[in-house]
Amino acid sequence: MDLLKILVLNTNDESLLDVLAVANTLHNKSGPFACALILGDVKKCSDALTNFQMELPTYIGNGSELSDGNISHSRDLNENLTVLNGFGFIKLANGLKIGYLAETSKLSDSARAEVLKNFQELSEQTSADILLSYDWSEAISERENLILGNSLVDQVASLMKPKYHFTGKNEKQFFELDPFVWDHTNEHICRFINVAQFKSGSKWAYAFKINLLEGLETIPDNLIDNPYLEKPSGKRDLVPDPETDNSSAVSKKQRKPKQVLPSECRFCLSNTKLNDHMIISISKFSYITIAKGPLTTPGNDMDFSGHCLIIPIEHIPKLNTAKQEAVITDTDLFKDLNKFEESIAEMNFKRYDMSTLIFEINSSNAIHFHKQLIPVPKYLIGNFISALNRQVHMNNEKFKSNAKLEFKEFEGFDDKEYLGLVNDHETNYFQFIIRETASSKPKVYISVFDKDERIDLQFGRRVAAFLLKQPKRTMWDSKVCFQTKQQEEKDVSNFQRAYKNFDFTLK
């Protein structure tokens, strides 16, 4: 089958007729297109459109309101004009499969469960080539530090696994996420795209070609991790509860943590696919590597990024595990990690006159515990509390589904209250450590959360990015943070050269 050429545009009530006319023009000049898909907050698809002649099949999403009050009631206005109301799924004569989902935040739990149930049943039979949604997915919205997401979109997208997912809720800005793979078995790739609105000054029309056959797409070089798999396991899903007779009931069971074996873990030395070219130094109980997609960049006298990870050799999700009997600060692993931490902080201060920020997540639902260390100029480290408070406010007030964070400050690791928290294997917590100089007592900031609560896995990096005034480098897998293997090898070599006189494993 030949590639299908599709046109996607974003409009509103006022400019709908103008955009439909543009679609006809583009079809004649740049087409032919198999169909046009209209995004945007279009509420009034009135009968006046019945006589509007479209020269290609055109499908209009109704945006944030359900026409006729129906949750799913799409209708043909004429031979080439169809309104996609609420939610649903259509398969065109050419084989193109389109799923669609209007704004759903005002729906009751029972109505949301009905939507999800329908897509669950569909997903058992087919997938979607294209998904249209009024809202962004929550995972991608939070990944980009935006407030445009709806968790139901995440669930529908994960079920239908579209090749293209279009939305237009961010009316002012065009956005295209780097592609990711739904299923590594057949390399099923997805692209998420927000098309800006007509007359916004940003890209409001998007044309592309799609192949309906599986397995024929070239795998792009800029693949990122599936953002839906990165979502914390504490998120509660609106799934009908099979144990009740009430069809509107929703499950309160949390998703089980993903189980990853050491042979598959990207931090385990036993994994044959480990990026061992990134390793800086190995000790008896832990090792250090440079960070993939580092937040910091070389500058001044430091000819490497300085962003590194300290990783236990043992495959453990957290330090305070149930099998740990001794006081955590007395364990061999803690002492080993702390030696790396202290020696790197000493290097940062003595060689480069920089402080060191360390952050970690201790969670029962994690895969392999690690600490991240970032060099911070001394003139910026005093702004850490402001950066932390700002991100806590964002987390607690704007992302209501996240665990509410409240950090306590401690001097060093010997405070009784602090030890009571970290020694309890039931405790899950975020932790930041500030090592201002090579000899100053570390300042520790800790916030506990329940293992069933949703957490932002990028919280620590968001704080550090704001502190360092590097908003574009917040996400490790963004284009601006990408390093080639050759660049990573150079970073390791330069780090090792600078660290040589501080590395306790060489003494």
Short mmCIF file of C-alpha atoms in Angstrom, two decimals:
data_model
loop_
_atom_site.label_atom_id
_atom_site.label_comp_id
_atom_site.label_asym_id
_atom_site.label_seq_id
_atom_site.Cartn_x
_atom_site.Cartn_y
_atom_site.Cartn_z
CA MET A 1 0.00 0.00 0.00
CA ASP A 2 1.23 3.53 -0.81
CA LEU A 3 1.83 6.01 2.00
CA LEU A 4 -1.24 8.00 2.99
CA LYS A 5 -0.83 11.77 3.12
CA ILE A 6 -2.70 13.40 6.03
CA LEU A 7 -3.37 17.06 6.86
CA VAL A 8 -3.87 18.25 10.46
CA LEU A 9 -5.03 21.79 11.33
CA ASN A 10 -6.05 23.62 14.52
CA THR A 11 -8.85 26.17 14.69
CA ASN A 12 -11.73 27.49 16.83
CA ASP A 13 -15.34 28.49 16.21
CA GLU A 14 -14.48 31.91 14.78
CA SER A 15 -11.95 30.69 12.23
CA LEU A 16 -13.42 27.28 11.38
CA LEU A 17 -14.74 28.25 7.95
CA ASP A 18 -11.46 29.95 7.04
CA VAL A 19 -9.46 26.88 8.03
CA LEU A 20 -11.77 24.56 6.09
CA ALA A 21 -11.23 26.74 3.04
CA VAL A 22 -7.46 26.56 3.58
CA ALA A 23 -7.73 22.76 3.79
CA ASN A 24 -9.39 22.74 0.36
CA THR A 25 -6.65 24.97 -1.04
CA LEU A 26 -3.84 22.86 0.39
CA HIS A 27 -5.53 19.71 -0.92
CA ASN A 28 -5.48 21.13 -4.45
CA LYS A 29 -1.98 22.66 -4.29
CA SER A 30 -0.01 20.27 -2.09
CA GLY A 31 -2.15 17.13 -2.01
CA PRO A 32 -3.98 15.10 -2.64
CA PHE A 33 -4.53 14.28 1.04
CA ALA A 34 -6.33 11.16 2.21
CA CYS A 35 -8.15 13.30 4.79
CA ALA A 36 -7.98 16.43 6.92
CA LEU A 37 -8.20 16.30 10.73
CA ILE A 38 -9.37 19.45 12.51
CA LEU A 39 -8.21 20.05 16.09
CA GLY A 40 -9.21 22.81 18.47
CA ASP A 41 -12.01 24.02 20.69
CA VAL A 42 -14.76 23.85 18.10
CA LYS A 43 -18.09 23.84 19.92
CA LYS A 44 -20.58 24.92 17.27
CA CYS A 45 -20.55 22.53 14.35
CA SER A 46 -23.93 23.83 13.26
CA ASP A 47 -26.15 22.77 10.41
CA ALA A 48 -24.76 25.76 8.47
CA LEU A 49 -21.79 23.53 7.66
CA THR A 50 -24.04 21.02 5.98
CA ASN A 51 -23.75 22.86 2.68
CA PHE A 52 -20.03 23.64 3.00
CA GLN A 53 -18.32 21.75 0.23
CA MET A 54 -15.10 20.00 1.25
CA GLU A 55 -12.94 18.52 -1.47
CA LEU A 56 -11.45 15.87 0.81
CA PRO A 57 -12.80 13.81 3.72
CA THR A 58 -12.59 16.07 6.80
CA TYR A 59 -13.09 15.15 10.45
CA ILE A 60 -13.75 17.86 13.04
CA GLY A 61 -13.10 17.30 16.75
CA ASN A 62 -15.51 19.27 18.92
CA GLY A 63 -12.98 20.18 21.61
CA SER A 64 -14.05 20.92 25.16
CA GLU A 65 -17.81 20.41 24.94
CA LEU A 66 -19.98 17.47 23.99
CA SER A 67 -22.62 18.39 21.40
CA ASP A 68 -26.15 17.30 22.29
CA GLY A 69 -24.84 16.35 25.76
CA ASN A 70 -23.89 12.91 24.48
CA ILE A 71 -20.64 11.27 25.50
CA SER A 72 -20.23 9.57 22.12
CA HIS A 73 -22.29 10.76 19.20
CA SER A 74 -20.39 11.50 16.02
CA ARG A 75 -22.32 12.50 12.90
CA ASP A 76 -21.86 13.16 9.22
CA LEU A 77 -22.74 16.72 8.18
CA ASN A 78 -22.36 15.91 4.49
CA GLU A 79 -20.44 13.51 2.28
CA ASN A 80 -17.00 14.91 3.25
CA LEU A 81 -17.65 16.50 6.67
CA THR A 82 -17.86 14.50 9.91
CA VAL A 83 -18.01 15.76 13.50
CA LEU A 84 -16.16 13.56 16.02
CA ASN A 85 -18.02 14.11 19.27
CA GLY A 86 -16.96 12.78 22.66
CA PHE A 87 -14.89 9.65 22.20
CA GLY A 88 -14.77 6.91 19.66
CA PHE A 89 -12.96 5.04 16.92
CA ILE A 90 -13.41 5.08 13.15
CA LYS A 91 -11.80 3.11 10.34
CA LEU A 92 -11.74 4.81 6.96
CA ALA A 93 -12.21 3.05 3.64
CA ASN A 94 -8.46 3.34 2.98
CA GLY A 95 -7.77 1.42 6.20
CA LEU A 96 -6.70 4.40 8.36
CA LYS A 97 -7.76 3.86 12.00
CA ILE A 98 -8.48 6.97 14.09
CA GLY A 99 -9.26 7.11 17.80
CA TYR A 100 -10.56 10.36 19.31
CA LEU A 101 -11.19 11.76 22.76
CA ALA A 102 -12.76 15.12 23.65
CA GLU A 103 -12.09 17.02 26.87
CA THR A 104 -13.02 14.69 29.74
CA SER A 105 -12.07 16.43 33.00
CA LYS A 106 -15.72 17.23 33.78
CA LEU A 107 -16.90 13.65 33.34
CA SER A 108 -18.04 11.65 36.34
CA ASP A 109 -15.99 8.65 37.43
CA SER A 110 -18.61 6.33 35.96
CA ALA A 111 -18.50 8.12 32.60
CA ARG A 112 -14.68 8.05 32.56
CA ALA A 113 -14.81 4.34 33.37
CA GLU A 114 -17.22 3.87 30.44
CA VAL A 115 -14.79 5.62 28.10
CA LEU A 116 -11.91 3.50 29.31
CA LYS A 117 -13.90 0.28 29.11
CA ASN A 118 -14.75 0.96 25.46
CA PHE A 119 -11.12 1.58 24.54
CA GLN A 120 -10.03 -1.50 26.50
CA GLU A 121 -12.39 -3.63 24.43
CA LEU A 122 -11.16 -1.97 21.23
CA SER A 123 -7.51 -2.52 22.15
CA GLU A 124 -8.09 -6.26 22.36
CA GLN A 125 -8.95 -6.24 18.66
CA THR A 126 -6.90 -3.45 17.10
CA SER A 127 -4.64 -0.43 17.61
CA ALA A 128 -4.96 3.13 16.28
CA ASP A 129 -2.90 4.72 13.54
CA ILE A 130 -3.82 8.18 14.83
CA LEU A 131 -5.18 9.38 18.18
CA LEU A 132 -6.79 12.82 18.47
CA SER A 133 -7.29 14.23 21.95
CA TYR A 134 -8.29 17.64 23.25
CA ASP A 135 -5.95 17.31 26.27
CA TRP A 136 -2.30 16.32 26.38
CA SER A 137 -1.36 13.13 28.14
CA GLU A 138 -0.45 13.76 31.77
CA ALA A 139 2.90 11.98 31.42
CA ILE A 140 4.07 14.17 28.54
CA SER A 141 2.61 17.35 30.04
CA GLU A 142 4.47 16.85 33.31
CA ARG A 143 7.59 15.81 31.42
CA GLU A 144 7.56 19.24 29.77
CA ASN A 145 6.65 20.98 33.06
CA LEU A 146 3.23 22.04 31.71
CA ILE A 147 -0.30 21.81 33.08
CA LEU A 148 -2.16 20.51 30.04
CA GLY A 149 -2.57 16.84 30.89
CA ASN A 150 -5.40 14.48 31.67
CA SER A 151 -4.72 11.01 33.07
CA LEU A 152 -7.49 9.44 31.00
CA VAL A 153 -5.59 10.41 27.85
CA ASP A 154 -2.56 8.47 29.16
CA GLN A 155 -4.67 5.39 29.66
CA VAL A 156 -6.33 5.58 26.25
CA ALA A 157 -3.02 6.26 24.48
CA SER A 158 -1.37 3.32 26.26
CA LEU A 159 -4.23 1.05 25.21
CA MET A 160 -4.51 2.16 21.58
CA LYS A 161 -0.75 2.65 20.96
CA PRO A 162 -1.12 5.16 18.09
CA LYS A 163 1.60 5.88 15.55
CA TYR A 164 0.68 9.57 15.77
CA HIS A 165 -0.97 11.34 18.70
CA PHE A 166 -2.25 14.86 17.94
CA THR A 167 -3.57 17.53 20.28
CA GLY A 168 -4.03 21.28 20.01
CA LYS A 169 -4.64 22.37 23.58
CA ASN A 170 -1.50 24.52 23.66
CA GLU A 171 -2.93 27.02 21.18
CA LYS A 172 0.10 29.32 21.07
CA GLN A 173 2.94 26.90 20.42
CA PHE A 174 3.74 24.02 18.10
CA PHE A 175 5.44 21.14 19.90
CA GLU A 176 6.76 17.79 18.71
CA LEU A 177 8.08 15.24 21.18
CA ASP A 178 10.96 13.07 20.02
CA PRO A 179 9.59 9.66 18.93
CA PHE A 180 9.43 6.69 21.27
CA VAL A 181 8.71 2.98 20.93
CA TRP A 182 5.52 1.43 22.25
CA ASP A 183 6.58 -2.14 21.68
CA HIS A 184 10.18 -3.23 21.14
CA THR A 185 8.92 -6.53 19.74
CA ASN A 186 7.91 -4.89 16.46
CA GLU A 187 9.45 -1.43 17.04
CA HIS A 188 6.01 0.23 17.02
CA ILE A 189 6.89 3.95 17.06
CA CYS A 190 4.74 6.83 18.34
CA ARG A 191 5.03 10.57 17.69
CA PHE A 192 3.25 13.08 19.95
CA ILE A 193 2.52 16.46 18.32
CA ASN A 194 0.75 19.61 19.52
CA VAL A 195 -0.38 21.75 16.56
CA ALA A 196 -0.78 25.47 17.36
CA GLN A 197 -3.95 27.33 16.45
CA PHE A 198 -4.70 29.28 13.26
CA LYS A 199 -3.28 32.85 13.41
CA SER A 200 -1.27 32.06 16.56
CA GLY A 201 2.02 32.90 14.89
CA SER A 202 3.17 29.31 15.37
CA LYS A 203 2.81 26.25 13.12
CA TRP A 204 -0.93 25.53 12.84
CA ALA A 205 -0.99 23.16 9.85
CA TYR A 206 0.90 19.86 9.80
CA ALA A 207 1.14 17.49 6.84
CA PHE A 208 2.68 14.03 7.03
CA LYS A 209 2.72 10.62 5.41
CA ILE A 210 1.81 7.44 7.24
CA ASN A 211 2.38 3.81 6.36
CA LEU A 212 -0.40 1.56 7.62
CA LEU A 213 1.74 -1.56 7.49
CA GLU A 214 3.75 -2.58 10.59
CA GLY A 215 7.50 -3.04 10.67
CA LEU A 216 8.37 -0.92 7.63
CA GLU A 217 9.41 2.27 9.41
CA THR A 218 13.08 3.18 9.75
CA ILE A 219 14.04 3.48 13.41
CA PRO A 220 15.04 7.13 14.05
CA ASP A 221 18.24 8.05 15.88
CA ASN A 222 16.49 10.36 18.36
CA LEU A 223 14.33 7.77 20.12
CA ILE A 224 13.52 8.54 23.77
CA ASP A 225 12.22 6.28 26.52
CA ASN A 226 8.49 5.61 26.47
CA PRO A 227 7.15 8.45 28.70
CA TYR A 228 4.25 6.28 29.82
CA LEU A 229 6.56 3.61 31.22
CA GLU A 230 8.38 6.32 33.17
CA LYS A 231 5.23 7.27 35.03
CA PRO A 232 5.44 6.38 38.75
CA SER A 233 3.62 3.22 39.76
CA GLY A 234 1.52 4.93 42.42
CA LYS A 235 -0.89 6.45 39.91
CA ARG A 236 -4.39 5.04 40.36
CA ASP A 237 -6.11 3.98 37.14
CA LEU A 238 -9.80 4.33 36.34
CA VAL A 239 -10.38 0.67 35.52
CA PRO A 240 -13.77 -1.01 36.07
CA ASP A 241 -13.58 -3.26 39.13
CA PRO A 242 -14.38 -6.86 38.14
CA GLU A 243 -15.10 -7.79 41.77
CA THR A 244 -18.23 -5.61 41.99
CA ASP A 245 -21.59 -5.72 40.27
CA ASN A 246 -21.55 -1.95 39.93
CA SER A 247 -20.36 -1.07 36.42
CA SER A 248 -19.43 2.45 37.54
CA ALA A 249 -17.02 1.28 40.22
CA VAL A 250 -13.35 2.12 39.79
CA SER A 251 -10.35 0.19 41.00
CA LYS A 252 -8.40 1.46 43.97
CA LYS A 253 -5.55 -0.98 43.43
CA GLN A 254 -2.23 0.52 42.51
CA ARG A 255 -0.27 -0.65 39.50
CA LYS A 256 2.37 -3.19 40.42
CA PRO A 257 5.97 -1.93 40.22
CA LYS A 258 7.75 -2.98 37.06
CA GLN A 259 10.08 -5.90 37.77
CA VAL A 260 13.50 -5.58 36.13
CA LEU A 261 16.09 -8.34 36.48
CA PRO A 262 19.80 -7.49 36.96
CA SER A 263 20.51 -8.88 33.48
CA GLU A 264 18.15 -6.23 32.07
CA CYS A 265 18.96 -3.36 34.45
CA ARG A 266 20.90 -0.49 32.90
CA PHE A 267 22.78 0.04 36.19
CA CYS A 268 23.82 -3.58 36.84
CA LEU A 269 27.37 -4.58 35.91
CA SER A 270 26.08 -8.05 34.97
CA ASN A 271 24.03 -6.57 32.11
CA THR A 272 25.88 -7.32 28.87
CA LYS A 273 24.35 -4.17 27.33
CA LEU A 274 25.68 -1.90 30.08
CA ASN A 275 27.25 1.33 28.79
CA ASP A 276 30.55 0.51 30.46
CA HIS A 277 32.34 3.24 28.51
CA MET A 278 30.64 5.69 30.90
CA ILE A 279 32.17 4.22 34.07
CA ILE A 280 34.65 6.46 35.92
CA SER A 281 35.67 4.35 38.91
CA ILE A 282 34.66 1.10 40.64
CA SER A 283 34.91 0.28 44.34
CA LYS A 284 33.96 -2.82 46.32
CA PHE A 285 30.31 -1.93 46.88
CA SER A 286 29.58 0.82 44.36
CA TYR A 287 30.80 2.60 41.26
CA ILE A 288 30.50 5.99 39.57
CA THR A 289 29.58 6.90 36.00
CA ILE A 290 28.98 10.07 34.08
CA ALA A 291 25.30 10.95 33.64
CA LYS A 292 23.44 10.17 30.44
CA GLY A 293 22.27 13.50 29.04
CA PRO A 294 24.06 15.60 31.71
CA LEU A 295 22.40 18.67 33.20
CA THR A 296 25.67 20.61 33.45
CA THR A 297 28.14 21.36 30.69
CA PRO A 298 31.93 21.92 30.62
CA GLY A 299 32.92 25.45 31.56
CA ASN A 300 35.84 27.53 32.75
CA ASP A 301 38.55 25.17 34.03
CA MET A 302 36.26 22.12 34.23
CA ASP A 303 36.55 20.41 30.83
CA PHE A 304 33.84 17.82 31.56
CA SER A 305 30.20 18.10 32.64
CA GLY A 306 30.80 17.00 36.23
CA HIS A 307 27.30 15.48 36.44
CA CYS A 308 27.78 11.92 37.67
CA LEU A 309 26.00 9.02 39.36
CA ILE A 310 27.03 6.86 42.32
CA ILE A 311 25.46 3.42 41.95
CA PRO A 312 25.47 0.39 44.28
CA ILE A 313 26.79 -2.76 42.64
CA GLU A 314 24.00 -4.74 44.29
CA HIS A 315 20.63 -4.56 42.51
CA ILE A 316 18.55 -2.84 45.23
CA PRO A 317 15.66 -0.33 44.94
CA LYS A 318 16.60 1.63 48.07
CA LEU A 319 19.23 1.83 50.80
CA ASN A 320 16.94 1.09 53.75
CA THR A 321 15.79 -2.37 52.69
CA ALA A 322 14.13 -4.90 54.99
CA LYS A 323 17.25 -7.10 55.08
CA GLN A 324 19.39 -4.22 56.37
CA GLU A 325 19.85 -4.75 60.10
CA ALA A 326 22.60 -2.31 61.09
CA VAL A 327 22.22 1.44 61.40
CA ILE A 328 22.26 2.57 57.79
CA THR A 329 25.20 4.94 58.27
CA ASP A 330 27.25 2.01 59.61
CA THR A 331 26.73 -0.24 56.60
CA ASP A 332 29.57 -0.95 54.17
CA LEU A 333 27.47 0.29 51.27
CA PHE A 334 26.67 3.65 52.89
CA LYS A 335 30.33 4.17 53.77
CA ASP A 336 31.38 3.31 50.22
CA LEU A 337 28.82 5.66 48.69
CA ASN A 338 29.82 8.38 51.12
CA LYS A 339 33.52 8.02 50.22
CA PHE A 340 32.71 8.62 46.57
CA GLU A 341 30.43 11.52 47.52
CA GLU A 342 33.04 13.19 49.74
CA SER A 343 35.91 12.70 47.29
CA ILE A 344 33.96 14.13 44.35
CA ALA A 345 32.84 17.10 46.46
CA GLU A 346 36.47 17.62 47.47
CA MET A 347 37.56 17.62 43.83
CA ASN A 348 34.79 20.04 42.84
CA PHE A 349 35.76 22.48 45.59
CA LYS A 350 39.55 22.27 45.56
CA ARG A 351 40.07 22.14 41.79
CA TYR A 352 37.14 24.21 40.55
CA ASP A 353 35.94 26.25 43.56
CA MET A 354 32.47 24.71 43.23
CA SER A 355 29.97 23.28 45.68
CA THR A 356 28.19 19.96 45.14
CA LEU A 357 24.48 19.12 45.06
CA ILE A 358 23.45 15.48 45.57
CA PHE A 359 19.94 14.10 45.21
CA GLU A 360 18.38 10.65 45.43
CA ILE A 361 15.08 8.78 45.67
CA ASN A 362 14.66 5.93 48.15
CA SER A 363 11.53 4.10 47.02
CA SER A 364 10.27 0.54 47.28
CA ASN A 365 8.98 0.92 43.72
CA ALA A 366 12.34 1.97 42.26
CA ILE A 367 14.44 -0.37 40.12
CA HIS A 368 18.06 0.33 41.10
CA PHE A 369 19.01 2.96 43.70
CA HIS A 370 21.51 5.65 42.75
CA LYS A 371 22.66 9.14 43.74
CA GLN A 372 23.15 12.01 41.30
CA LEU A 373 25.92 14.56 41.91
CA ILE A 374 26.06 17.95 40.23
CA PRO A 375 28.72 20.68 40.57
CA VAL A 376 27.21 24.07 41.45
CA PRO A 377 29.03 27.43 41.39
CA LYS A 378 29.47 28.77 44.93
CA TYR A 379 27.62 31.98 44.08
CA LEU A 380 24.51 29.92 43.19
CA ILE A 381 24.45 27.33 45.98
CA GLY A 382 22.96 29.89 48.38
CA ASN A 383 19.84 29.93 46.19
CA PHE A 384 19.16 26.23 46.74
CA ILE A 385 16.37 26.73 49.31
CA SER A 386 14.54 29.12 46.96
CA ALA A 387 14.86 26.65 44.09
CA LEU A 388 13.63 23.79 46.28
CA ASN A 389 10.67 25.78 47.64
CA ARG A 390 9.69 26.85 44.14
CA GLN A 391 9.59 23.29 42.87
CA VAL A 392 7.80 22.04 46.00
CA HIS A 393 5.11 24.65 45.37
CA MET A 394 4.80 23.54 41.72
CA ASN A 395 4.60 19.89 42.79
CA ASN A 396 2.09 20.41 45.59
CA GLU A 397 -0.18 23.08 44.12
CA LYS A 398 -0.15 22.60 40.36
CA PHE A 399 0.28 18.83 40.08
CA LYS A 400 -2.41 17.72 42.47
CA SER A 401 -1.96 14.00 41.79
CA ASN A 402 1.65 14.02 43.03
CA ALA A 403 2.67 13.15 46.59
CA LYS A 404 2.72 16.31 48.71
CA LEU A 405 6.32 17.07 49.63
CA GLU A 406 7.58 18.81 52.77
CA PHE A 407 11.33 18.87 53.38
CA LYS A 408 13.05 18.84 56.75
CA GLU A 409 16.61 20.12 57.13
CA PHE A 410 19.33 18.32 59.11
CA GLU A 411 23.02 18.98 59.74
CA GLY A 412 24.97 15.85 58.83
CA PHE A 413 23.79 12.27 59.17
CA ASP A 414 23.86 11.73 62.95
CA ASP A 415 20.64 13.47 64.02
CA LYS A 416 18.36 11.03 65.91
CA GLU A 417 15.22 12.09 64.04
CA TYR A 418 17.00 11.74 60.70
CA LEU A 419 18.35 8.29 61.59
CA GLY A 420 14.89 7.24 62.72
CA LEU A 421 13.56 8.07 59.24
CA VAL A 422 16.25 6.53 57.09
CA ASN A 423 16.69 3.37 59.19
CA ASP A 424 13.00 2.43 58.89
CA HIS A 425 12.73 0.14 55.88
CA GLU A 426 9.10 1.23 55.45
CA THR A 427 10.20 4.82 54.80
CA ASN A 428 10.28 6.13 51.23
CA TYR A 429 11.86 9.51 50.72
CA PHE A 430 13.42 12.19 48.51
CA GLN A 431 16.76 13.50 49.74
CA PHE A 432 19.02 16.41 48.80
CA ILE A 433 22.50 16.93 50.22
CA ILE A 434 24.49 20.15 49.94
CA ARG A 435 28.27 19.97 50.32
CA GLU A 436 29.23 23.62 50.19
CA THR A 437 32.98 23.10 50.69
CA ALA A 438 35.35 20.15 50.96
CA SER A 439 35.24 20.18 54.76
CA SER A 440 31.88 21.70 55.74
CA LYS A 441 29.25 19.50 57.36
CA PRO A 442 26.71 18.37 54.77
CA LYS A 443 23.23 19.88 54.90
CA VAL A 444 20.54 17.27 54.37
CA TYR A 445 16.97 17.90 53.17
CA ILE A 446 14.52 15.01 53.30
CA SER A 447 10.83 14.55 52.47
CA VAL A 448 8.98 11.27 53.02
CA PHE A 449 6.16 9.91 50.88
CA ASP A 450 3.97 6.82 50.89
CA LYS A 451 4.96 3.99 48.56
CA ASP A 452 1.50 4.08 46.95
CA GLU A 453 1.71 7.79 46.15
CA ARG A 454 2.60 9.17 42.74
CA ILE A 455 6.00 10.89 42.62
CA ASP A 456 7.77 13.02 40.05
CA LEU A 457 10.91 11.05 39.18
CA GLN A 458 12.43 14.20 37.67
CA PHE A 459 11.86 16.34 40.77
CA GLY A 460 15.54 16.45 41.78
CA ARG A 461 16.68 17.39 38.31
CA ARG A 462 13.97 20.06 38.05
CA VAL A 463 15.27 21.68 41.24
CA ALA A 464 18.86 21.55 39.99
CA ALA A 465 17.91 22.90 36.55
CA PHE A 466 16.13 25.88 38.09
CA LEU A 467 19.03 26.52 40.48
CA LEU A 468 21.53 26.49 37.62
CA LYS A 469 19.26 28.51 35.31
CA GLN A 470 19.20 25.68 32.76
CA PRO A 471 15.47 25.13 32.02
CA LYS A 472 16.14 23.67 28.56
CA ARG A 473 18.29 20.93 30.12
CA THR A 474 15.67 19.72 32.60
CA MET A 475 15.05 16.43 30.78
CA TRP A 476 18.06 14.13 30.32
CA ASP A 477 16.80 12.79 26.99
CA SER A 478 16.16 16.17 25.35
CA LYS A 479 18.05 17.04 22.17
CA VAL A 480 20.08 19.75 23.92
CA CYS A 481 21.46 17.22 26.46
CA PHE A 482 22.34 14.51 23.96
CA GLN A 483 25.94 13.30 23.79
CA THR A 484 27.45 10.94 21.24
CA LYS A 485 29.41 7.95 22.48
CA GLN A 486 32.62 9.75 21.50
CA GLN A 487 31.61 12.77 23.58
CA GLU A 488 30.77 10.52 26.53
CA GLU A 489 34.15 8.77 26.29
CA LYS A 490 35.91 12.15 26.26
CA ASP A 491 33.87 13.25 29.29
CA VAL A 492 34.93 10.12 31.18
CA SER A 493 38.60 10.56 30.28
CA ASN A 494 38.63 14.19 31.40
CA PHE A 495 36.74 13.35 34.60
CA GLN A 496 39.17 10.54 35.45
CA ARG A 497 42.16 12.82 34.86
CA ALA A 498 40.76 15.47 37.21
CA TYR A 499 39.60 12.93 39.82
CA LYS A 500 42.80 10.85 39.89
CA ASN A 501 44.30 12.45 43.01
CA PHE A 502 40.96 12.28 44.88
CA ASP A 503 39.85 8.76 43.91
CA PHE A 504 40.11 6.59 47.04
CA THR A 505 40.00 3.40 44.92
CA LEU A 506 43.46 4.24 43.56
CA LYS A 507 45.05 4.68 46.99
#
